[in-house]
Short mmCIF file of C-alpha atoms in Angstrom, two decimals:
data_model
loop_
_atom_site.label_atom_id
_atom_site.label_comp_id
_atom_site.label_asym_id
_atom_site.label_seq_id
_atom_site.Cartn_x
_atom_site.Cartn_y
_atom_site.Cartn_z
CA MET X 1 -100.79 64.80 -73.19
CA ARG X 2 -103.48 67.37 -72.43
CA LYS X 3 -105.79 66.65 -69.50
CA GLU X 4 -109.00 68.63 -69.20
CA ALA X 5 -110.03 70.04 -65.82
CA THR X 6 -113.01 68.49 -64.10
CA LEU X 7 -116.10 70.56 -63.35
CA GLU X 8 -115.16 70.36 -59.67
CA GLN X 9 -111.74 71.87 -60.40
CA TRP X 10 -113.33 74.65 -62.43
CA GLY X 11 -115.78 75.32 -59.61
CA GLU X 12 -112.94 75.69 -57.09
CA LEU X 13 -111.13 78.14 -59.39
CA TYR X 14 -114.27 80.22 -59.92
CA ASP X 15 -114.92 80.33 -56.16
CA VAL X 16 -111.42 81.62 -55.46
CA ALA X 17 -111.57 84.21 -58.26
CA LEU X 18 -114.98 85.50 -57.15
CA ASN X 19 -113.70 85.87 -53.59
CA LEU X 20 -110.74 87.85 -54.90
CA ARG X 21 -113.05 90.14 -56.86
CA GLN X 22 -114.79 91.10 -53.62
CA LEU X 23 -111.53 92.70 -52.47
CA GLU X 24 -111.36 94.83 -55.66
CA PRO X 25 -107.56 94.35 -55.83
CA TRP X 26 -107.17 96.93 -58.63
CA LYS X 27 -107.80 99.62 -56.03
CA TYR X 28 -104.45 98.87 -54.42
CA PHE X 29 -102.16 97.92 -57.33
CA TRP X 30 -101.26 99.24 -60.75
CA ASP X 31 -100.72 96.63 -63.44
CA VAL X 32 -96.92 97.05 -63.16
CA ASP X 33 -96.98 96.47 -59.37
CA LEU X 34 -96.17 92.78 -59.38
CA VAL X 35 -97.07 90.35 -56.62
CA ILE X 36 -94.52 87.53 -56.56
CA ILE X 37 -95.51 84.17 -55.10
CA GLN X 38 -93.46 81.02 -54.69
CA LEU X 39 -96.20 78.43 -54.80
CA HIS X 40 -93.97 75.47 -53.89
CA PRO X 41 -90.47 75.25 -52.35
CA GLY X 42 -87.69 74.97 -54.91
CA GLU X 43 -89.84 76.28 -57.76
CA GLU X 44 -89.39 79.51 -59.62
CA PRO X 45 -92.00 82.04 -58.45
CA VAL X 46 -95.03 83.20 -60.36
CA PHE X 47 -95.52 86.91 -61.10
CA LEU X 48 -99.03 88.34 -60.89
CA SER X 49 -100.14 91.56 -62.56
CA ILE X 50 -103.46 93.08 -61.42
CA MET X 51 -105.26 94.99 -64.15
CA GLY X 52 -108.02 97.57 -63.89
CA ARG X 53 -106.82 100.55 -61.87
CA GLY X 54 -106.87 102.61 -65.04
CA GLY X 55 -110.57 101.91 -65.39
CA SER X 56 -110.59 99.19 -68.06
CA CYS X 57 -109.67 95.52 -68.59
CA PHE X 58 -110.13 94.24 -65.04
CA GLY X 59 -108.41 91.00 -64.13
CA VAL X 60 -105.22 89.20 -63.16
CA SER X 61 -102.47 87.73 -65.33
CA MET X 62 -100.04 85.12 -64.01
CA TYR X 63 -96.57 84.79 -65.55
CA GLU X 64 -94.59 81.71 -64.52
CA GLY X 65 -90.88 81.73 -63.75
CA MET X 66 -88.17 83.95 -65.18
CA ASP X 67 -89.35 83.37 -68.73
CA GLY X 68 -92.71 84.70 -67.64
CA LEU X 69 -91.13 87.76 -66.06
CA ARG X 70 -89.37 88.49 -69.34
CA ASP X 71 -92.72 88.18 -71.11
CA PHE X 72 -94.24 90.67 -68.69
CA ASP X 73 -91.33 93.05 -69.15
CA MET X 74 -91.87 92.96 -72.92
CA ILE X 75 -95.48 94.06 -72.36
CA ALA X 76 -94.52 96.72 -69.82
CA ARG X 77 -92.06 98.24 -72.31
CA LEU X 78 -94.44 98.13 -75.26
CA GLU X 79 -94.80 101.90 -75.60
CA THR X 80 -91.04 102.42 -75.92
CA SER X 81 -90.01 99.23 -77.73
CA GLY X 82 -91.71 100.06 -81.02
CA LEU X 83 -92.92 96.47 -81.40
CA ASP X 84 -96.34 95.68 -82.82
CA PRO X 85 -98.84 95.12 -79.95
CA TYR X 86 -100.32 92.02 -81.59
CA TYR X 87 -96.84 90.53 -82.04
CA VAL X 88 -96.09 91.16 -78.36
CA MET X 89 -99.37 89.62 -77.24
CA MET X 90 -98.71 86.45 -79.24
CA GLU X 91 -95.09 86.18 -78.03
CA GLN X 92 -96.05 85.83 -74.39
CA SER X 93 -97.16 82.92 -72.24
CA ASN X 94 -99.45 83.49 -69.28
CA ILE X 95 -102.72 82.48 -67.67
CA SER X 96 -105.23 85.29 -67.34
CA CYS X 97 -108.41 85.84 -65.40
CA TYR X 98 -110.72 88.56 -66.74
CA PHE X 99 -113.83 90.34 -65.53
CA GLY X 100 -115.32 91.38 -68.85
CA ASP X 101 -118.42 91.48 -71.03
CA ARG X 102 -120.50 88.54 -72.16
CA GLU X 103 -119.41 88.82 -75.80
CA GLU X 104 -115.75 88.53 -74.76
CA VAL X 105 -116.19 85.13 -73.12
CA PRO X 106 -114.86 82.26 -75.29
CA PRO X 107 -117.43 79.56 -76.14
CA LEU X 108 -115.65 76.87 -74.12
CA GLN X 109 -115.72 79.11 -71.05
CA LYS X 110 -119.40 79.88 -71.55
CA ALA X 111 -120.02 76.14 -71.45
CA VAL X 112 -118.15 75.86 -68.13
CA ILE X 113 -120.07 78.80 -66.67
CA LYS X 114 -123.36 77.20 -67.73
CA ASP X 115 -122.40 73.77 -66.33
CA LEU X 116 -121.44 75.39 -63.00
CA GLY X 117 -124.81 77.14 -62.84
CA LEU X 118 -123.19 80.56 -62.49
CA LYS X 119 -125.09 83.71 -63.42
CA PHE X 120 -123.37 86.91 -64.46
CA ARG X 121 -125.23 90.07 -65.37
CA GLY X 122 -124.03 93.31 -66.91
CA ASN X 123 -120.86 94.50 -68.60
CA GLY X 124 -117.63 93.92 -66.71
CA ASN X 125 -119.10 91.17 -64.54
CA TRP X 126 -118.43 88.06 -66.61
CA LEU X 127 -115.59 86.03 -65.10
CA TYR X 128 -113.57 83.94 -67.54
CA PHE X 129 -110.07 82.53 -68.05
CA GLU X 130 -107.68 82.20 -70.99
CA SER X 131 -104.35 80.47 -71.46
CA TYR X 132 -101.78 82.23 -73.63
CA LYS X 133 -98.87 80.19 -74.91
CA LYS X 134 -96.34 81.23 -77.51
CA GLY X 135 -97.04 79.56 -80.82
CA TYR X 136 -100.70 78.85 -80.02
CA ILE X 137 -103.97 80.74 -80.08
CA PRO X 138 -105.44 81.77 -76.69
CA TYR X 139 -107.22 78.69 -75.40
CA GLN X 140 -109.03 76.94 -72.59
CA LEU X 141 -106.98 76.19 -69.46
CA ASP X 142 -106.06 72.54 -68.96
CA ALA X 143 -106.26 70.73 -65.62
CA ASN X 144 -102.76 71.69 -64.49
CA GLU X 145 -103.31 75.35 -65.41
CA VAL X 146 -106.60 75.43 -63.51
CA THR X 147 -104.86 74.08 -60.40
CA ARG X 148 -101.90 76.48 -60.71
CA MET X 149 -104.18 79.47 -61.21
CA LYS X 150 -106.31 78.50 -58.22
CA GLU X 151 -103.24 78.25 -55.98
CA ALA X 152 -101.92 81.58 -57.24
CA LEU X 153 -105.23 83.42 -56.72
CA GLN X 154 -105.63 81.95 -53.25
CA ASN X 155 -102.27 83.41 -52.29
CA LEU X 156 -102.98 86.65 -54.11
CA PHE X 157 -106.16 87.00 -52.03
CA MET X 158 -104.06 86.89 -48.86
CA ALA X 159 -101.52 89.34 -50.27
CA VAL X 160 -104.19 91.84 -51.32
CA ARG X 161 -105.89 91.56 -47.94
CA GLY X 162 -102.58 92.25 -46.24
CA VAL X 163 -102.17 95.45 -48.27
CA LYS X 164 -105.81 96.47 -47.80
CA GLU X 165 -105.55 96.02 -44.04
CA GLU X 166 -102.20 97.89 -44.04
CA ARG X 167 -100.32 94.96 -42.54
CA ILE X 168 -97.71 95.39 -45.24
CA THR X 169 -96.69 98.26 -47.49
CA VAL X 170 -94.50 98.17 -50.59
CA ASP X 171 -92.65 101.07 -52.19
CA TYR X 172 -93.12 100.15 -55.84
CA GLU X 173 -91.80 103.54 -56.92
CA LYS X 174 -88.36 102.58 -55.60
CA GLY X 175 -88.30 99.19 -57.29
CA GLY X 176 -89.86 97.10 -54.56
CA ALA X 177 -92.29 94.24 -55.02
CA LEU X 178 -94.55 92.21 -52.75
CA TRP X 179 -93.26 88.68 -52.19
CA ARG X 180 -95.15 85.78 -50.60
CA GLN X 181 -93.74 82.33 -49.82
CA PHE X 182 -93.97 79.49 -47.34
CA SER X 183 -91.32 79.55 -44.62
CA GLN X 184 -89.86 76.14 -43.87
CA GLU X 185 -88.51 77.54 -40.62
CA THR X 186 -91.78 78.84 -39.16
CA GLN X 187 -94.12 76.60 -41.21
CA GLU X 188 -96.14 79.69 -42.09
CA TRP X 189 -96.75 81.81 -45.16
CA ILE X 190 -94.82 85.07 -44.98
CA MET X 191 -94.97 88.32 -46.94
CA TYR X 192 -92.24 90.88 -47.37
CA GLU X 193 -90.97 93.59 -49.66
CA ALA X 194 -87.96 92.85 -51.88
CA PRO X 195 -86.74 93.91 -55.34
CA LEU X 196 -87.68 92.10 -58.52
CA PRO X 197 -85.12 89.50 -59.61
CA GLU X 198 -82.78 90.41 -62.45
CA ILE X 199 -84.68 89.87 -65.67
CA GLY X 200 -81.80 89.07 -68.01
CA GLU X 201 -81.88 89.18 -71.80
CA ARG X 202 -84.93 87.91 -73.63
CA TYR X 203 -83.24 87.85 -77.03
CA PRO X 204 -79.78 86.24 -76.87
CA PHE X 205 -77.05 87.84 -78.97
CA VAL X 206 -75.69 85.13 -81.27
CA GLU X 207 -71.92 85.38 -81.69
CA PHE X 208 -70.14 83.61 -84.53
CA HIS X 209 -66.78 82.23 -83.47
CA ASP X 210 -66.29 80.03 -86.54
CA GLU X 211 -63.66 82.09 -88.38
CA LEU X 212 -63.55 79.65 -91.32
CA LEU X 213 -67.29 80.04 -91.82
CA VAL X 214 -67.05 83.82 -91.73
CA LYS X 215 -64.17 83.78 -94.23
CA ARG X 216 -66.13 81.52 -96.55
CA ILE X 217 -69.12 83.86 -96.44
CA LYS X 218 -66.97 86.94 -97.04
CA LYS X 219 -65.51 85.33 -100.16
CA LYS X 220 -68.95 85.21 -101.71
CA PRO X 221 -69.63 88.16 -104.05
CA GLN X 222 -71.83 90.91 -102.68
CA ILE X 223 -74.95 91.37 -104.79
CA ASP X 224 -77.09 94.47 -105.20
CA VAL X 225 -80.06 93.03 -103.29
CA GLU X 226 -81.81 94.22 -100.15
CA LEU X 227 -83.85 91.65 -98.25
CA ALA X 228 -86.70 92.19 -95.82
CA LEU X 229 -86.85 89.46 -93.14
CA ASP X 230 -89.65 89.21 -90.62
CA ILE X 231 -91.58 86.89 -88.33
CA VAL X 232 -95.26 87.75 -88.16
CA TYR X 233 -98.32 86.36 -86.43
CA GLU X 234 -101.58 86.00 -88.32
CA ASN X 235 -104.89 86.11 -86.50
CA THR X 236 -105.97 82.57 -87.32
CA GLY X 237 -105.80 79.20 -85.63
CA ILE X 238 -104.56 76.00 -87.24
CA ALA X 239 -105.60 72.54 -86.08
CA ASP X 240 -102.73 70.05 -85.98
CA GLU X 241 -103.11 66.53 -84.63
CA GLY X 242 -99.56 66.66 -83.30
CA TYR X 243 -100.45 69.37 -80.77
CA ASP X 244 -103.00 69.47 -77.97
CA ARG X 245 -104.33 72.92 -78.79
CA PRO X 246 -104.74 74.98 -81.99
CA LEU X 247 -101.62 76.64 -83.33
CA ILE X 248 -101.33 80.31 -84.24
CA ALA X 249 -100.24 81.04 -87.81
CA ARG X 250 -96.63 82.27 -87.36
CA LEU X 251 -94.84 83.04 -90.60
CA PHE X 252 -91.19 83.53 -91.45
CA LEU X 253 -91.17 85.82 -94.49
CA VAL X 254 -88.38 86.98 -96.79
CA VAL X 255 -89.00 89.52 -99.56
CA ASP X 256 -86.75 91.12 -102.17
CA VAL X 257 -87.39 94.79 -101.43
CA GLU X 258 -86.84 96.05 -104.99
CA THR X 259 -88.72 93.37 -106.94
CA GLU X 260 -91.23 92.59 -104.14
CA PHE X 261 -90.77 88.90 -104.89
CA ILE X 262 -91.32 86.46 -102.03
CA LEU X 263 -88.07 84.57 -101.62
CA ASP X 264 -89.15 82.39 -98.72
CA VAL X 265 -92.23 81.80 -96.57
CA LYS X 266 -92.35 79.24 -93.80
CA LEU X 267 -95.22 78.35 -91.50
CA MET X 268 -93.45 77.91 -88.18
CA LYS X 269 -94.42 75.35 -85.56
CA PRO X 270 -94.26 76.20 -81.83
CA ASP X 271 -90.98 74.32 -81.38
CA ASP X 272 -89.25 75.97 -84.35
CA SER X 273 -86.38 78.26 -83.31
CA GLU X 274 -86.59 81.76 -84.76
CA ILE X 275 -82.81 82.03 -84.61
CA ASP X 276 -82.21 78.73 -86.41
CA VAL X 277 -84.79 79.50 -89.11
CA THR X 278 -83.27 82.94 -89.74
CA ILE X 279 -79.67 81.79 -89.88
CA ASP X 280 -80.47 78.74 -92.02
CA PHE X 281 -82.22 80.91 -94.59
CA LEU X 282 -79.39 83.42 -94.83
CA MET X 283 -76.70 80.75 -95.11
CA ASN X 284 -78.57 78.98 -97.91
CA PHE X 285 -79.27 82.27 -99.69
CA ILE X 286 -75.64 83.36 -99.59
CA GLU X 287 -74.43 79.96 -100.75
CA ALA X 288 -76.73 80.12 -103.78
CA ASN X 289 -76.69 83.83 -104.64
CA GLY X 290 -73.98 85.74 -102.77
CA ARG X 291 -74.09 88.24 -99.93
CA PRO X 292 -77.01 90.71 -99.96
CA LYS X 293 -75.95 94.33 -99.59
CA ALA X 294 -78.49 94.90 -96.80
CA ILE X 295 -81.11 93.20 -94.66
CA ARG X 296 -84.14 95.11 -93.43
CA ALA X 297 -85.84 93.85 -90.26
CA ARG X 298 -87.94 94.80 -87.26
CA CYS X 299 -88.28 91.48 -85.39
CA PRO X 300 -85.92 91.34 -82.37
CA TRP X 301 -85.25 87.64 -83.05
CA VAL X 302 -83.85 88.52 -86.49
CA PHE X 303 -81.53 91.13 -85.00
CA SER X 304 -80.41 88.66 -82.33
CA ALA X 305 -79.65 86.01 -84.93
CA LEU X 306 -77.91 88.18 -87.53
CA GLY X 307 -76.32 91.11 -85.72
CA ASP X 308 -72.87 89.62 -85.28
CA LEU X 309 -72.85 87.65 -88.55
CA CYS X 310 -73.83 90.65 -90.67
CA ASP X 311 -71.29 92.86 -88.95
CA LYS X 312 -68.46 90.41 -89.61
CA CYS X 313 -69.51 89.71 -93.19
CA GLY X 314 -70.11 93.24 -94.39
CA ILE X 315 -73.91 93.07 -94.67
CA GLU X 316 -75.86 96.11 -93.48
CA LEU X 317 -78.52 95.13 -90.97
CA LYS X 318 -81.03 97.89 -90.36
CA HIS X 319 -84.46 98.76 -89.07
CA GLY X 320 -86.61 99.52 -92.04
CA ASP X 321 -90.03 100.07 -93.52
CA MET X 322 -91.83 96.71 -93.61
CA GLU X 323 -94.93 97.81 -95.49
CA ILE X 324 -94.33 95.29 -98.27
CA VAL X 325 -93.98 92.49 -95.72
CA ASP X 326 -97.25 93.50 -94.06
CA TRP X 327 -99.02 93.49 -97.41
CA ILE X 328 -97.68 90.04 -98.28
CA ALA X 329 -98.54 88.74 -94.81
CA ASN X 330 -102.13 89.88 -95.36
CA GLU X 331 -102.19 88.05 -98.69
CA CYS X 332 -100.89 84.92 -96.98
CA MET X 333 -103.57 85.32 -94.33
CA GLU X 334 -106.30 85.31 -96.98
CA HIS X 335 -104.77 82.19 -98.52
CA LEU X 336 -104.63 80.42 -95.15
CA SER X 337 -108.21 81.37 -94.46
#
């Protein structure tokens, strides 16, 4: 059940963020130089990325736990991964604080700024917050997110001041990171340099150990059909009474490459598994039609779901041109609008 933050909670968050801005933290960190903070004992840490040293998009993004670190890693590797930037942005979950222009501030945040009596003037000086959550459009922070972000920025302030005053140095070039946590032994907050934790795999490789299932699939005739499978995000929100914030339009699309017919389209909910949706479609398709000769994809979830199955069943799984999928996705977008 969503709980909105009180004006007092918003005021505390804005006070902390404005204090942090006075330190100009982007002077001391690149956006890949993470500050890692364990807010409470026994919890996974939060990972903070400070943006702006390159001269644009000033702010701080907070990624929570190991899932958050994997989200950050996906963004950090964007230039080499070949993934669509919009897809990557919508796949992540984080809470972000921005110092931007007036026209960038969401209406709900403008209302908070007005109610707090804050005045911002000039480009790059408007302070606002957004919550990113996979499966949803960027939205207003709830009460818990406001509290978590305030705690994180309070600790980030101390970490940045420690670096600014040269009380601690971190060799980020050699894989170090700045850690901050409360010591139960000394009952004090401590800071130290240590490596990032192991990130692990974001997209699990699905292995099929059911030999009878594989044999049954291989007995199906192979048909001269190439499928294009993809999961795409559309830039539109969808109100659903079952969820406490607007959903993002996330589509599972399947197209016959030669005929350009749409074989399946599914509007996915936030709790739908990409792997389950992909495997369920292929199993049903094979049962009804036979094994396709090839599957064209670009979404890493599709490759995770089908890599082993296609290899064992003699179906070519390949990276391919998805222009037809993009065209159909645009048509679906117009229909949704």
